[in-house]
Tab-separated table of C-alpha atoms and ligand atoms in Angstrom:
chain	number	residue	atom	x	y	z
A	1	MET	CA	96.310	132.099	82.523
A	2	PRO	CA	98.641	129.885	84.554
A	3	GLN	CA	101.005	127.556	82.728
A	4	LEU	CA	101.562	123.806	83.208
A	5	PHE	CA	104.687	124.279	85.313
A	6	ASP	CA	103.303	127.110	87.448
A	7	PRO	CA	102.599	126.222	91.091
A	8	LEU	CA	99.030	125.806	92.294
A	9	THR	CA	97.831	126.286	95.861
A	10	ILE	CA	94.775	124.592	97.323
A	11	ARG	CA	94.192	125.460	100.980
A	12	SER	CA	97.352	124.512	102.883
A	13	VAL	CA	99.148	122.779	100.012
A	14	THR	CA	101.185	124.298	97.185
A	15	PHE	CA	101.855	121.951	94.279
A	16	ARG	CA	105.080	122.694	92.418
A	17	ASN	CA	103.361	122.204	89.053
A	18	ARG	CA	100.130	120.987	87.461
A	19	VAL	CA	101.360	117.639	86.117
A	20	TRP	CA	99.711	115.168	88.452
A	21	VAL	CA	99.661	111.392	88.699
A	22	ALA	CA	96.185	109.812	88.493
A	23	PRO	CA	95.295	107.099	91.019
A	24	MET	CA	96.036	103.627	89.643
A	25	CYS	CA	95.230	100.322	91.361
A	26	GLN	CA	98.188	97.959	91.394
A	27	TYR	CA	96.562	94.822	92.872
A	28	SER	CA	99.896	94.121	94.514
A	29	ILE	CA	99.226	93.351	98.156
A	30	SER	CA	99.724	89.613	97.911
A	31	ALA	CA	99.562	89.214	101.701
A	32	LYS	CA	95.953	90.461	101.364
A	33	ASP	CA	96.296	92.689	104.432
A	34	GLY	CA	96.156	96.025	102.584
A	35	VAL	CA	99.681	96.945	103.758
A	36	VAL	CA	101.827	98.563	101.054
A	37	GLY	CA	105.434	97.506	100.592
A	38	ASP	CA	108.353	97.976	98.240
A	39	TRP	CA	106.299	97.972	95.028
A	40	HIS	CA	104.385	101.084	96.031
A	41	LEU	CA	107.534	102.819	97.248
A	42	VAL	CA	109.217	102.307	93.879
A	43	HIS	CA	106.119	102.811	91.696
A	44	LEU	CA	104.917	106.045	93.304
A	45	GLY	CA	108.404	107.141	94.302
A	46	ALA	CA	109.632	107.083	90.697
A	47	MET	CA	106.850	109.443	89.615
A	48	ALA	CA	107.687	111.835	92.452
A	49	ALA	CA	111.365	111.734	91.470
A	50	GLY	CA	110.164	112.224	87.896
A	51	GLY	CA	108.937	115.725	88.673
A	52	ALA	CA	105.178	115.311	89.164
A	53	GLY	CA	103.513	117.972	91.300
A	54	LEU	CA	101.138	115.539	92.977
A	55	VAL	CA	101.114	111.766	93.178
A	56	ILE	CA	97.759	110.249	94.123
A	57	ALA	CA	97.919	106.736	95.514
A	58	GLU	CA	95.412	104.276	94.148
A	59	ALA	CA	91.826	103.531	95.212
A	60	THR	CA	92.445	102.422	98.784
A	61	GLY	CA	89.849	100.583	100.840
A	62	VAL	CA	88.358	102.488	103.759
A	63	SER	CA	87.366	99.086	105.176
A	64	PRO	CA	88.139	95.464	104.211
A	65	GLU	CA	84.831	95.066	102.340
A	66	ALA	CA	85.436	98.364	100.485
A	67	ARG	CA	88.279	96.882	98.435
A	68	ILE	CA	87.820	95.927	94.802
A	69	SER	CA	89.924	92.804	95.346
A	70	ASP	CA	91.666	91.274	98.327
A	71	GLU	CA	94.998	92.458	96.875
A	72	ASP	CA	94.035	96.145	97.136
A	73	THR	CA	95.688	98.634	99.454
A	74	GLY	CA	93.924	99.657	102.672
A	75	ILE	CA	93.848	102.558	105.107
A	76	TRP	CA	91.590	101.217	107.856
A	77	ASN	CA	94.248	100.289	110.425
A	78	ASP	CA	97.467	101.604	111.900
A	79	ALA	CA	99.746	99.020	110.284
A	80	GLN	CA	98.545	100.202	106.863
A	81	ALA	CA	99.017	103.857	107.821
A	82	HIS	CA	102.514	103.135	109.087
A	83	ALA	CA	103.448	101.429	105.801
A	84	TRP	CA	102.017	104.330	103.784
A	85	SER	CA	104.074	106.829	105.810
A	86	ARG	CA	107.287	105.373	104.360
A	87	VAL	CA	105.976	105.895	100.812
A	88	VAL	CA	104.679	109.393	101.604
A	89	SER	CA	107.936	110.437	103.160
A	90	PHE	CA	109.848	109.417	100.027
A	91	ILE	CA	107.367	111.278	97.790
A	92	HIS	CA	107.895	114.377	99.951
A	93	SER	CA	111.672	113.982	99.830
A	94	GLN	CA	111.365	114.397	96.051
A	95	GLY	CA	109.354	117.607	96.344
A	96	ALA	CA	105.984	116.217	95.251
A	97	ALA	CA	102.742	116.351	97.204
A	98	ALA	CA	101.150	113.047	98.193
A	99	GLY	CA	97.442	112.259	97.912
A	100	ILE	CA	95.422	109.132	98.502
A	101	GLN	CA	92.170	108.077	96.886
A	102	LEU	CA	89.733	106.897	99.554
A	103	ALA	CA	87.465	104.297	98.052
A	104	HIS	CA	84.572	101.927	98.572
A	105	ALA	CA	83.868	99.621	95.643
A	106	GLY	CA	80.297	98.756	96.694
A	107	ARG	CA	78.759	96.281	94.238
A	108	LYS	CA	82.035	96.160	92.279
A	109	ALA	CA	83.945	94.818	95.300
A	110	SER	CA	85.092	91.244	95.969
A	111	VAL	CA	86.332	90.529	92.460
A	112	TYR	CA	89.439	88.676	91.405
A	113	PRO	CA	92.458	90.965	91.092
A	114	GLU	CA	92.941	92.287	87.589
A	115	TRP	CA	96.164	90.662	86.461
A	116	SER	CA	97.552	88.007	88.800
A	117	THR	CA	94.958	85.371	87.949
A	118	GLU	CA	93.054	84.245	84.876
A	119	LEU	CA	89.825	84.278	86.895
A	120	LYS	CA	87.394	87.172	86.354
A	121	GLY	CA	84.311	88.514	88.135
A	122	THR	CA	83.067	87.951	91.672
A	123	MET	CA	85.401	86.065	93.994
A	124	PRO	CA	83.252	83.633	95.997
A	125	VAL	CA	83.207	83.798	99.790
A	126	ALA	CA	84.762	80.306	99.892
A	127	GLU	CA	87.832	81.713	98.129
A	128	GLY	CA	88.157	84.760	100.369
A	129	GLY	CA	85.548	87.006	98.763
A	130	TRP	CA	82.737	88.744	100.651
A	131	GLN	CA	79.117	89.863	100.343
A	132	THR	CA	79.013	93.206	98.554
A	133	VAL	CA	76.812	96.201	99.355
A	134	SER	CA	75.355	99.006	97.246
A	135	ALA	CA	72.589	101.588	97.057
A	136	SER	CA	70.201	98.885	95.809
A	137	THR	CA	70.249	95.176	95.060
A	138	LEU	CA	70.901	95.713	91.327
A	139	PRO	CA	74.086	93.820	90.410
A	140	PHE	CA	76.819	95.185	88.190
A	141	PRO	CA	76.388	93.028	85.072
A	142	GLY	CA	78.237	89.729	85.500
A	143	TYR	CA	78.877	90.204	89.220
A	144	ASP	CA	76.992	88.745	92.207
A	145	PRO	CA	74.124	90.884	93.533
A	146	PRO	CA	74.843	93.293	96.397
A	147	ILE	CA	72.785	93.869	99.531
A	148	ALA	CA	71.228	97.350	99.774
A	149	LEU	CA	72.826	99.331	102.603
A	150	ASP	CA	70.457	100.223	105.451
A	151	ALA	CA	70.732	103.408	107.533
A	152	THR	CA	73.255	101.837	109.900
A	153	GLY	CA	75.324	100.561	106.988
A	154	ILE	CA	75.371	104.025	105.415
A	155	ASP	CA	76.448	105.588	108.720
A	156	LYS	CA	79.288	103.061	108.892
A	157	VAL	CA	80.467	103.939	105.374
A	158	VAL	CA	80.569	107.642	106.286
A	159	ALA	CA	82.426	106.888	109.521
A	160	ASP	CA	84.874	104.620	107.676
A	161	PHE	CA	85.709	107.389	105.158
A	162	ALA	CA	86.236	109.874	108.007
A	163	ALA	CA	88.469	107.514	110.001
A	164	ALA	CA	90.430	106.593	106.869
A	165	GLY	CA	90.907	110.268	106.018
A	166	ARG	CA	92.210	111.085	109.475
A	167	ARG	CA	94.540	108.091	109.383
A	168	ALA	CA	95.834	109.079	105.933
A	169	LEU	CA	96.666	112.592	107.140
A	170	ASP	CA	98.385	111.149	110.194
A	171	ALA	CA	100.464	109.018	107.813
A	172	GLY	CA	101.581	112.262	106.159
A	173	PHE	CA	99.363	112.495	103.082
A	174	ASP	CA	98.734	116.105	102.042
A	175	LEU	CA	95.302	115.580	100.584
A	176	LEU	CA	92.430	113.167	100.241
A	177	GLU	CA	90.491	112.267	97.123
A	178	ILE	CA	87.023	110.768	97.482
A	179	HIS	CA	86.402	108.161	94.777
A	180	ALA	CA	82.938	109.026	93.507
A	181	ALA	CA	83.619	107.729	89.968
A	182	HIS	CA	83.864	104.601	87.825
A	183	GLY	CA	80.764	102.879	89.151
A	184	TYR	CA	82.033	102.420	92.697
A	185	LEU	CA	79.860	102.897	95.780
A	186	VAL	CA	79.400	106.684	95.779
A	187	HIS	CA	78.726	106.663	92.024
A	188	GLN	CA	76.248	103.806	92.606
A	189	PHE	CA	74.314	106.164	94.890
A	190	LEU	CA	74.602	109.130	92.493
A	191	SER	CA	73.319	107.390	89.371
A	192	PRO	CA	69.633	106.584	88.840
A	193	LEU	CA	70.810	103.507	86.912
A	194	SER	CA	72.180	101.901	90.081
A	195	ASN	CA	70.126	103.632	92.774
A	196	GLU	CA	66.491	102.536	93.118
A	197	ARG	CA	66.081	103.610	96.732
A	198	THR	CA	62.888	105.206	97.945
A	199	ASP	CA	64.309	106.661	101.183
A	200	GLU	CA	66.238	109.931	101.623
A	201	TYR	CA	69.196	108.461	99.670
A	202	GLY	CA	67.263	107.793	96.459
A	203	GLY	CA	65.037	109.533	93.932
A	204	SER	CA	65.846	113.239	93.683
A	205	LEU	CA	69.333	114.498	92.846
A	206	GLU	CA	69.594	115.908	96.343
A	207	ASN	CA	68.843	112.488	97.822
A	208	ARG	CA	71.239	110.595	95.521
A	209	ALA	CA	73.993	113.089	96.397
A	210	ARG	CA	73.367	112.773	100.143
A	211	LEU	CA	75.950	110.030	100.749
A	212	LEU	CA	78.690	111.964	98.960
A	213	LEU	CA	77.871	115.192	100.762
A	214	ARG	CA	77.854	113.415	104.138
A	215	ILE	CA	81.310	111.972	103.344
A	216	VAL	CA	82.631	115.395	102.303
A	217	ARG	CA	81.336	117.014	105.513
A	218	ALA	CA	82.627	114.192	107.716
A	219	LEU	CA	86.050	114.424	106.107
A	220	ARG	CA	86.146	118.200	106.324
A	221	GLU	CA	85.467	117.938	110.062
A	222	VAL	CA	88.456	115.685	110.687
A	223	THR	CA	90.910	117.114	108.174
A	224	GLY	CA	91.411	120.716	109.223
A	225	ASP	CA	92.817	122.611	106.256
A	226	ALA	CA	93.853	119.649	104.054
A	227	PRO	CA	92.526	119.759	100.493
A	228	ILE	CA	89.677	117.400	99.639
A	229	LEU	CA	89.319	116.338	96.008
A	230	VAL	CA	86.378	114.484	94.521
A	231	ARG	CA	86.760	112.276	91.476
A	232	PHE	CA	83.539	112.106	89.480
A	233	SER	CA	82.553	110.146	86.443
A	234	ALA	CA	80.841	113.044	84.708
A	235	THR	CA	78.574	110.743	82.712
A	236	ASP	CA	77.327	107.161	82.490
A	237	TYR	CA	77.034	107.608	78.687
A	238	ALA	CA	73.549	106.103	79.050
A	239	GLU	CA	70.010	107.365	78.653
A	240	GLY	CA	68.478	108.178	82.046
A	241	GLY	CA	71.839	107.946	83.790
A	242	TRP	CA	74.254	110.237	85.561
A	243	ASP	CA	75.410	113.100	83.338
A	244	GLU	CA	77.442	116.316	83.113
A	245	GLU	CA	74.667	118.565	84.375
A	246	GLN	CA	74.095	116.517	87.512
A	247	THR	CA	77.863	116.337	88.016
A	248	ALA	CA	78.223	120.114	87.839
A	249	THR	CA	75.319	120.678	90.229
A	250	VAL	CA	76.621	118.164	92.764
A	251	ALA	CA	80.184	119.477	92.400
A	252	GLY	CA	78.827	122.885	93.429
A	253	TRP	CA	77.102	121.360	96.465
A	254	ALA	CA	80.213	119.372	97.374
A	255	HIS	CA	82.248	122.566	97.141
A	256	GLU	CA	79.880	124.281	99.586
A	257	ALA	CA	80.171	121.234	101.862
A	258	GLY	CA	83.968	121.524	102.007
A	259	ALA	CA	85.455	119.867	98.908
A	260	ASP	CA	88.043	121.963	97.099
A	261	PHE	CA	88.819	120.471	93.732
A	262	PHE	CA	87.236	118.117	91.200
A	263	ASP	CA	88.943	115.409	89.163
A	264	ILE	CA	86.728	114.692	86.189
A	265	SER	CA	86.635	111.231	84.640
A	266	SER	CA	83.728	109.284	83.121
A	267	GLY	CA	81.968	105.938	82.788
A	268	GLY	CA	82.242	102.698	84.731
A	269	ASN	CA	78.776	102.311	86.228
A	270	VAL	CA	77.003	100.454	83.420
A	271	THR	CA	78.016	98.132	80.634
A	272	GLY	CA	76.852	98.026	77.023
A	273	VAL	CA	77.625	101.693	76.318
A	274	THR	CA	80.195	103.162	73.978
A	275	LEU	CA	83.006	104.977	75.728
A	276	PRO	CA	84.998	107.530	73.730
A	277	SER	CA	88.759	107.008	73.854
A	278	GLY	CA	90.522	109.583	71.653
A	279	ALA	CA	93.230	112.005	72.780
A	280	GLY	CA	91.971	114.071	75.715
A	281	TYR	CA	88.536	112.434	75.461
A	282	GLN	CA	87.352	113.670	78.873
A	283	VAL	CA	88.802	117.191	78.852
A	284	HIS	CA	85.534	118.778	77.682
A	285	LEU	CA	83.764	117.218	80.675
A	286	ALA	CA	86.246	118.824	83.075
A	287	THR	CA	85.834	122.176	81.335
A	288	TYR	CA	82.054	121.885	81.545
A	289	VAL	CA	82.140	121.263	85.304
A	290	ARG	CA	84.704	124.054	85.783
A	291	GLU	CA	82.517	126.550	83.958
A	292	GLN	CA	79.091	125.494	85.223
A	293	ALA	CA	80.010	124.978	88.876
A	294	ASP	CA	82.769	127.621	89.026
A	295	VAL	CA	85.136	125.165	90.705
A	296	ALA	CA	88.737	124.149	90.096
A	297	VAL	CA	89.176	120.915	88.144
A	298	SER	CA	91.713	118.551	86.677
A	299	ALA	CA	91.350	116.790	83.346
A	300	VAL	CA	92.353	113.156	82.795
A	301	GLY	CA	92.219	110.620	79.985
A	302	ARG	CA	94.686	110.086	77.166
A	303	ILE	CA	96.787	113.108	77.966
A	304	THR	CA	100.139	111.861	76.723
A	305	GLU	CA	102.057	114.778	75.188
A	306	ALA	CA	103.756	117.769	76.789
A	307	GLN	CA	102.232	120.325	74.412
A	308	GLN	CA	98.764	118.794	74.782
A	309	ALA	CA	99.005	119.027	78.586
A	310	ALA	CA	100.379	122.578	78.399
A	311	ASP	CA	97.568	123.715	76.090
A	312	ILE	CA	94.846	122.296	78.356
A	313	VAL	CA	96.107	124.342	81.304
A	314	ALA	CA	97.099	127.473	79.375
A	315	SER	CA	93.705	127.675	77.664
A	316	GLY	CA	91.872	127.449	80.994
A	317	ARG	CA	90.160	124.173	80.126
A	318	ALA	CA	91.428	122.710	83.414
A	319	ASP	CA	93.536	123.880	86.330
A	320	ALA	CA	95.757	120.780	86.259
A	321	VAL	CA	96.147	117.573	84.277
A	322	MET	CA	96.332	114.056	85.609
A	323	LEU	CA	98.109	111.307	83.725
A	324	GLY	CA	97.657	107.602	84.240
A	325	ARG	CA	98.989	105.248	81.601
A	326	GLU	CA	101.597	107.687	80.270
A	327	MET	CA	103.081	107.773	83.789
A	328	LEU	CA	103.323	103.970	83.718
A	329	ARG	CA	105.222	104.188	80.429
A	330	ASP	CA	107.362	107.081	81.587
A	331	PRO	CA	107.386	107.917	85.309
A	332	HIS	CA	109.634	110.874	84.461
A	333	PHE	CA	107.064	112.413	82.122
A	334	ALA	CA	107.090	115.723	84.019
A	335	LEU	CA	110.853	116.160	83.597
A	336	ARG	CA	110.591	115.277	79.924
A	337	ALA	CA	107.606	117.592	79.381
A	338	ALA	CA	109.491	120.506	80.953
A	339	HIS	CA	112.405	119.900	78.616
A	340	GLU	CA	110.149	119.695	75.564
A	341	LEU	CA	108.398	122.906	76.566
A	342	GLY	CA	111.672	124.708	77.272
A	343	VAL	CA	110.934	125.129	80.982
A	344	GLU	CA	113.931	125.098	83.354
A	345	LEU	CA	113.185	123.157	86.548
A	346	ASP	CA	115.116	123.500	89.769
A	347	TYR	CA	113.915	120.128	91.008
A	348	TRP	CA	115.742	117.624	88.877
A	349	PRO	CA	116.953	114.982	91.337
A	350	GLY	CA	120.649	115.645	91.915
A	351	GLN	CA	121.403	112.002	91.214
A	352	TYR	CA	119.989	112.395	87.688
A	353	LEU	CA	121.440	115.775	86.726
A	354	ARG	CA	123.886	114.167	84.340
A	355	GLY	CA	120.916	112.670	82.511
A	356	ARG	CA	119.399	116.026	81.511
A	357	TRP	CA	118.752	116.398	77.816
A	358	GLY	CA	121.438	118.308	76.000
A	359	LYS	CA	123.941	118.225	78.882
B	401	FMN	C1	96.435	100.363	85.893
B	401	FMN	C2	95.328	101.343	86.124
B	401	FMN	C3	94.701	101.407	87.369
B	401	FMN	C4	93.702	102.355	87.622
B	401	FMN	N1	93.177	102.466	88.885
B	401	FMN	C5	92.378	103.529	89.197
B	401	FMN	C6	92.052	103.824	90.542
B	401	FMN	O1	92.550	103.205	91.485
B	401	FMN	N2	91.199	104.863	90.759
B	401	FMN	C7	90.698	105.626	89.749
B	401	FMN	O2	89.919	106.544	89.997
B	401	FMN	N3	91.052	105.388	88.467
B	401	FMN	C8	91.897	104.394	88.186
B	401	FMN	N4	92.334	104.223	86.894
B	401	FMN	C9	91.975	105.229	85.887
B	401	FMN	C10	93.070	106.312	85.787
B	401	FMN	O3	93.193	107.038	86.991
B	401	FMN	C11	92.791	107.286	84.627
B	401	FMN	O4	91.653	108.024	84.948
B	401	FMN	C12	92.585	106.576	83.298
B	401	FMN	O5	93.587	105.590	83.098
B	401	FMN	C13	92.585	107.546	82.125
B	401	FMN	O6	93.783	108.293	82.094
B	401	FMN	P1	95.034	107.874	81.130
B	401	FMN	O7	94.514	107.839	79.731
B	401	FMN	O8	96.038	108.950	81.378
B	401	FMN	O9	95.513	106.531	81.579
B	401	FMN	C14	93.297	103.236	86.605
B	401	FMN	C15	93.911	103.152	85.343
B	401	FMN	C16	94.916	102.242	85.107
B	401	FMN	C17	95.589	102.225	83.754
């Protein structure tokens, strides 16, 4: 079995280790143009300098209306790509791979940003919000109702993902992650609890998965040999909803369609359900998908300790781990974990060598 600090190769990219940074929205583009600046350079750059094998930039809108809030990052124009290239080039200079999560928030779009205002829920059009879209007209509880996408609208979403993916690779990103989790647009199509369509995008599992599979194929066509990851919520934690079995089946189909690796999270599509939250609470879901679909996966969710992360990889429960909140607390988690596990790294930043433990 590989160990946490062993390299991992997916297609054209070799990751120096299996300690990866999960995508995390920063709601920091105060100019509302989706163009990243110094915050993202420092925030993502610190985690690359901190030894992570892969840093995945946050859920990034493939179009203006795809953003969760108007302070989200974007990748639908050249100015955004140019700004990202500065961040990517710093991540690379630190020896980490750079990924970007391509996202469409669907019915969970056009909300107030999470932390810079007291206001919550749908941002009205008069304040800069926009009409949201989804699989159906069912609203996310507490938010304004979306419009159901028609065939032309669905084609545009697929084209937007493909154009965004191409632009991201041109900006230097090594890989693309499709956001199919947390109740955002692709998840809204996947789950029977948010998809009431009666056309070829609704009803059967094959139909609900059609949007995702079209996006995977469209991206594969424009990305050559770059790895494509898919982040799934493996379950809605609700009767009659999306679940592990459907996730594993669709992961298998997505793999055949050109996706390489699966990042397994959970929840986010419905309210009023109990979400587990203990240490490693989603690892078993990643293992399930890995075993059932015979695909490579990462585990995420309350992975906070070096030994815990090492055990997950060494026991074959996942091929890599992703960390979110622990990376916010300690962007140098990977360096610290290596020390705690007694692993010698040859990629300590030279500037920080005098800070090594025990030196
Ligand atoms: C500040 C913050 C922003 C997040 N934004 C995203 C996001 O953009 N895309 C996504 O898929 N998950 C997002 N998440 C979820 C994380 O990627 C991760 O799956 C979750 O926090 C559980 O892992 P953790 O316990 O290591 O934090 C976010 C989490 C946090 C804390």
